[in-house]
Structures are given as C-alpha cells and as structure tokens.
GROMACS .gro file of C-alpha atoms in nm:
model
  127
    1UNK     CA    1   1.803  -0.608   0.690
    2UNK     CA    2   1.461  -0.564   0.571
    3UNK     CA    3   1.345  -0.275   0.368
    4UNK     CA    4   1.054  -0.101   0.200
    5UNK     CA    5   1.131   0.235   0.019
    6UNK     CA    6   0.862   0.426  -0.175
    7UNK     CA    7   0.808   0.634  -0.445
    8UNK     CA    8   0.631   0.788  -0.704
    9UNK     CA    9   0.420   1.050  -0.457
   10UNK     CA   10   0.388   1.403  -0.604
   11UNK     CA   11   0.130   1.662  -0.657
   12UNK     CA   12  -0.151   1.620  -0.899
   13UNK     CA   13  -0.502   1.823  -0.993
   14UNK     CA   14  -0.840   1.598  -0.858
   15UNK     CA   15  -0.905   1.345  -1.144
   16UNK     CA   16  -0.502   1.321  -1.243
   17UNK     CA   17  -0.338   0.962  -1.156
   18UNK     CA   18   0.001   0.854  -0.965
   19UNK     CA   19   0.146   0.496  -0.934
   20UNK     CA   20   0.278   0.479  -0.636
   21UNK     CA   21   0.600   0.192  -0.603
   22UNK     CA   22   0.700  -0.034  -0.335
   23UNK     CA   23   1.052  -0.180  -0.354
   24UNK     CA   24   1.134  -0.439  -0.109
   25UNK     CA   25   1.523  -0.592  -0.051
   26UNK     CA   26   1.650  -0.778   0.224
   27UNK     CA   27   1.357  -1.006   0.214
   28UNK     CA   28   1.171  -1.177  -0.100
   29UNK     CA   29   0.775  -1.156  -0.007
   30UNK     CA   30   0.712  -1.414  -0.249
   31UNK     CA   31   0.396  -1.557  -0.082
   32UNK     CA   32   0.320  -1.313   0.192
   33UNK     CA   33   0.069  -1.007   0.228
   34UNK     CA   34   0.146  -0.609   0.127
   35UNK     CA   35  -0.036  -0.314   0.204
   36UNK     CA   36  -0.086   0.058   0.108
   37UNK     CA   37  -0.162   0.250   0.414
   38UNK     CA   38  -0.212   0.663   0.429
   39UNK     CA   39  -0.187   0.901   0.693
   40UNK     CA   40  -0.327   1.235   0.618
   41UNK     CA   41  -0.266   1.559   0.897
   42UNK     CA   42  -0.452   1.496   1.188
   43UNK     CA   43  -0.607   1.171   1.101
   44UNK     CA   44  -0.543   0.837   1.222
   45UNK     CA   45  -0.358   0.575   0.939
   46UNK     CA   46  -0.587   0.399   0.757
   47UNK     CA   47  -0.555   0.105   0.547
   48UNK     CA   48  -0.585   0.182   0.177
   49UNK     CA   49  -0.541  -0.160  -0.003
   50UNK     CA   50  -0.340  -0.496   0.010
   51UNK     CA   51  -0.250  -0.765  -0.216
   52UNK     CA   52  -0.147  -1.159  -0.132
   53UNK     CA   53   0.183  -1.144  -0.320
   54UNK     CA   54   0.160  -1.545  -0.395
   55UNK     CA   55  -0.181  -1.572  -0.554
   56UNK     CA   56  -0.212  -1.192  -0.641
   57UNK     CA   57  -0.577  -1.162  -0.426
   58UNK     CA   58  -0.648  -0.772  -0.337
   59UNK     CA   59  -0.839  -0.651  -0.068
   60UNK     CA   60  -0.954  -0.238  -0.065
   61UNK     CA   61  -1.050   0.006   0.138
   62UNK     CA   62  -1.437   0.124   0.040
   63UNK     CA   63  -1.304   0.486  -0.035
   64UNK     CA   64  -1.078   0.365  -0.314
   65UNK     CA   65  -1.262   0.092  -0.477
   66UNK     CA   66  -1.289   0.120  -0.872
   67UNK     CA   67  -1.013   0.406  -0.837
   68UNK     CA   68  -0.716   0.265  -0.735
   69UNK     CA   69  -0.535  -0.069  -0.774
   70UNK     CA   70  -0.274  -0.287  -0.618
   71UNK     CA   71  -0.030  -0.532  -0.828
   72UNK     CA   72   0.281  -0.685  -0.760
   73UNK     CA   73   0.591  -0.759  -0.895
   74UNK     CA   74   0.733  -1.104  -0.739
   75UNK     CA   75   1.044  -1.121  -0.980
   76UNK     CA   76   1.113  -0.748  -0.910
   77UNK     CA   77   1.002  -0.783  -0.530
   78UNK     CA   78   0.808  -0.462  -0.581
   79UNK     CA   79   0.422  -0.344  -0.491
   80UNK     CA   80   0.260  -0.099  -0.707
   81UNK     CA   81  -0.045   0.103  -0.592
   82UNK     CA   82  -0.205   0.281  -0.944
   83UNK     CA   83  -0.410   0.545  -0.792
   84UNK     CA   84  -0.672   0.706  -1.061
   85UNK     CA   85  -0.959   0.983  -1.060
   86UNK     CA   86  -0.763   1.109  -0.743
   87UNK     CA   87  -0.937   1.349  -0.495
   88UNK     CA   88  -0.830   1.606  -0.276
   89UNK     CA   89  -0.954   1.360   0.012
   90UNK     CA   90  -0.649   1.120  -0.084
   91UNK     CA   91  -0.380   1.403   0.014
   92UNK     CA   92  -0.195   1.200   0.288
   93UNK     CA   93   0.154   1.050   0.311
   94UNK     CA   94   0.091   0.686   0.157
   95UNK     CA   95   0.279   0.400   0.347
   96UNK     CA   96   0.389   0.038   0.233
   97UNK     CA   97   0.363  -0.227   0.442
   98UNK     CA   98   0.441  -0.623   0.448
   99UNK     CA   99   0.395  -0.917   0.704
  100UNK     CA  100   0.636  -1.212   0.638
  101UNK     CA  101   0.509  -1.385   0.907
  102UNK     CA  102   0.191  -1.505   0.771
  103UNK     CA  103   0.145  -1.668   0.403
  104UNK     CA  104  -0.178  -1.504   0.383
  105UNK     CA  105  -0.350  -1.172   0.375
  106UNK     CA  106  -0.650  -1.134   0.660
  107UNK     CA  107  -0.964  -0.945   0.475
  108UNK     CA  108  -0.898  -0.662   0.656
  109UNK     CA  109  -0.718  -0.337   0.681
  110UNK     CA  110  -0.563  -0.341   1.008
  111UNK     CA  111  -0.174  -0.186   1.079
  112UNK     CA  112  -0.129  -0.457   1.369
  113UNK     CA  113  -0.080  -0.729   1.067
  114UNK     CA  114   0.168  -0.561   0.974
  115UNK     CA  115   0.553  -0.548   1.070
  116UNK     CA  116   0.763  -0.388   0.819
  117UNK     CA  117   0.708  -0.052   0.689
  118UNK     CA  118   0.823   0.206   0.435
  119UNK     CA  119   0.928   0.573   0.531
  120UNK     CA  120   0.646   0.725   0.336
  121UNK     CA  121   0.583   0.902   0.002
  122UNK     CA  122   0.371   1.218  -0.003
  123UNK     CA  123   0.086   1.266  -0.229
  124UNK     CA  124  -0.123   1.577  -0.266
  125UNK     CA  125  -0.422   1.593  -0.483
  126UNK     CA  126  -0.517   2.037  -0.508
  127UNK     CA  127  -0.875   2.124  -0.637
   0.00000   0.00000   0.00000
C-alpha cells in the first residue's frame, strides 16, 4: 500500500521558516515526480513546487520562487519542501503528492499528474 504522510506544518510569524517533510513507504519513487501542493480556506489547490526525484530537476510555482525549496531524499524515500521568508499568504494546508506512473516531471503544476497524495500538514504564517 502506498503512502505519503507529512509533517513539519506549524505556526510561524511572516519572515520565520518551516521545512515541511514528505515520507513515502510502500513504494520507492526513485525516478518519478513529487509535488508540494496547498489548499488555503476557500481557495482552489494550487501547485506549490515539484522535484524529478531521479535527476533532482525542480519546477515552482511564481509565488514561491527564491523563498522556498524542494529536495529529496532517494535513500530515505522522503521530499522536503524548506519554506523561508514565509507570508501570511502561504497559510494553507500543504499537500504531498507523487506520480509513479511517469519517469518524468511535466513543467507544470497541475493535480491531474498526480495520483498519490498525503493527508495534509497545516501551516499558518500570523502577521
């Protein structure tokens, strides 16, 4: 059984820093492509970064660029999102996602690619 369990969310003050973790088991995305996705309340998910776990290529989202940062893990099978000069516009609950499907990550953000998900970790960023 595949799964993807988060952590790391909290509360911080704008400009603090989380690192967000992805562990994966069942499964060993060795060459395959994981995402960060958020979901704050009343907005529609949106795609916050990804990472081609075999050649380590990331692809962000415009609103995080040069603040946040995805790395992987292949020995530990884990994703790491390091999330820095945080704003209160990055309050959501932060998903992980993976496609095993495909060896390759498309340059885009989109939750179609994407078929196995994590439960969620909450991050809130106060003023």
């Amino acid at each position: 059984q595949v799964r993807l369990v988060e952590s790391g969310g909290g509360s911080v003050q704008a400009g603090g820093s989380l690192r967000l973790s992805c562990a994966a088991s069942g499964y060993t995305y060795s060459n395959d492509c994981m995402a960060w996705f958020r979901q704050a309340p009343g907005k529609e998910r949106e795609g916050v970064a990804q990472i081609d776990t075999g050649n380590g290529k990331s692809y962000y989202a415009d609103s995080v660029k040069g603040r946040f940062t995805i790395s992987r893990d292949v020995a530990k099978n884990i994703v790491y999102l390091q999330m820095n000069s945080l704003k209160p516009e990055d309050t959501a609950m932060y998903y992980c996602a993976a496609d095993r499907f495909r060896p390759y990550c498309l340059l885009r953000l989109h939750d179609s690619d994407y078929v196995d998900w994590g439960q969620g970790t909450q991050v809130t960023v106060s003023s």
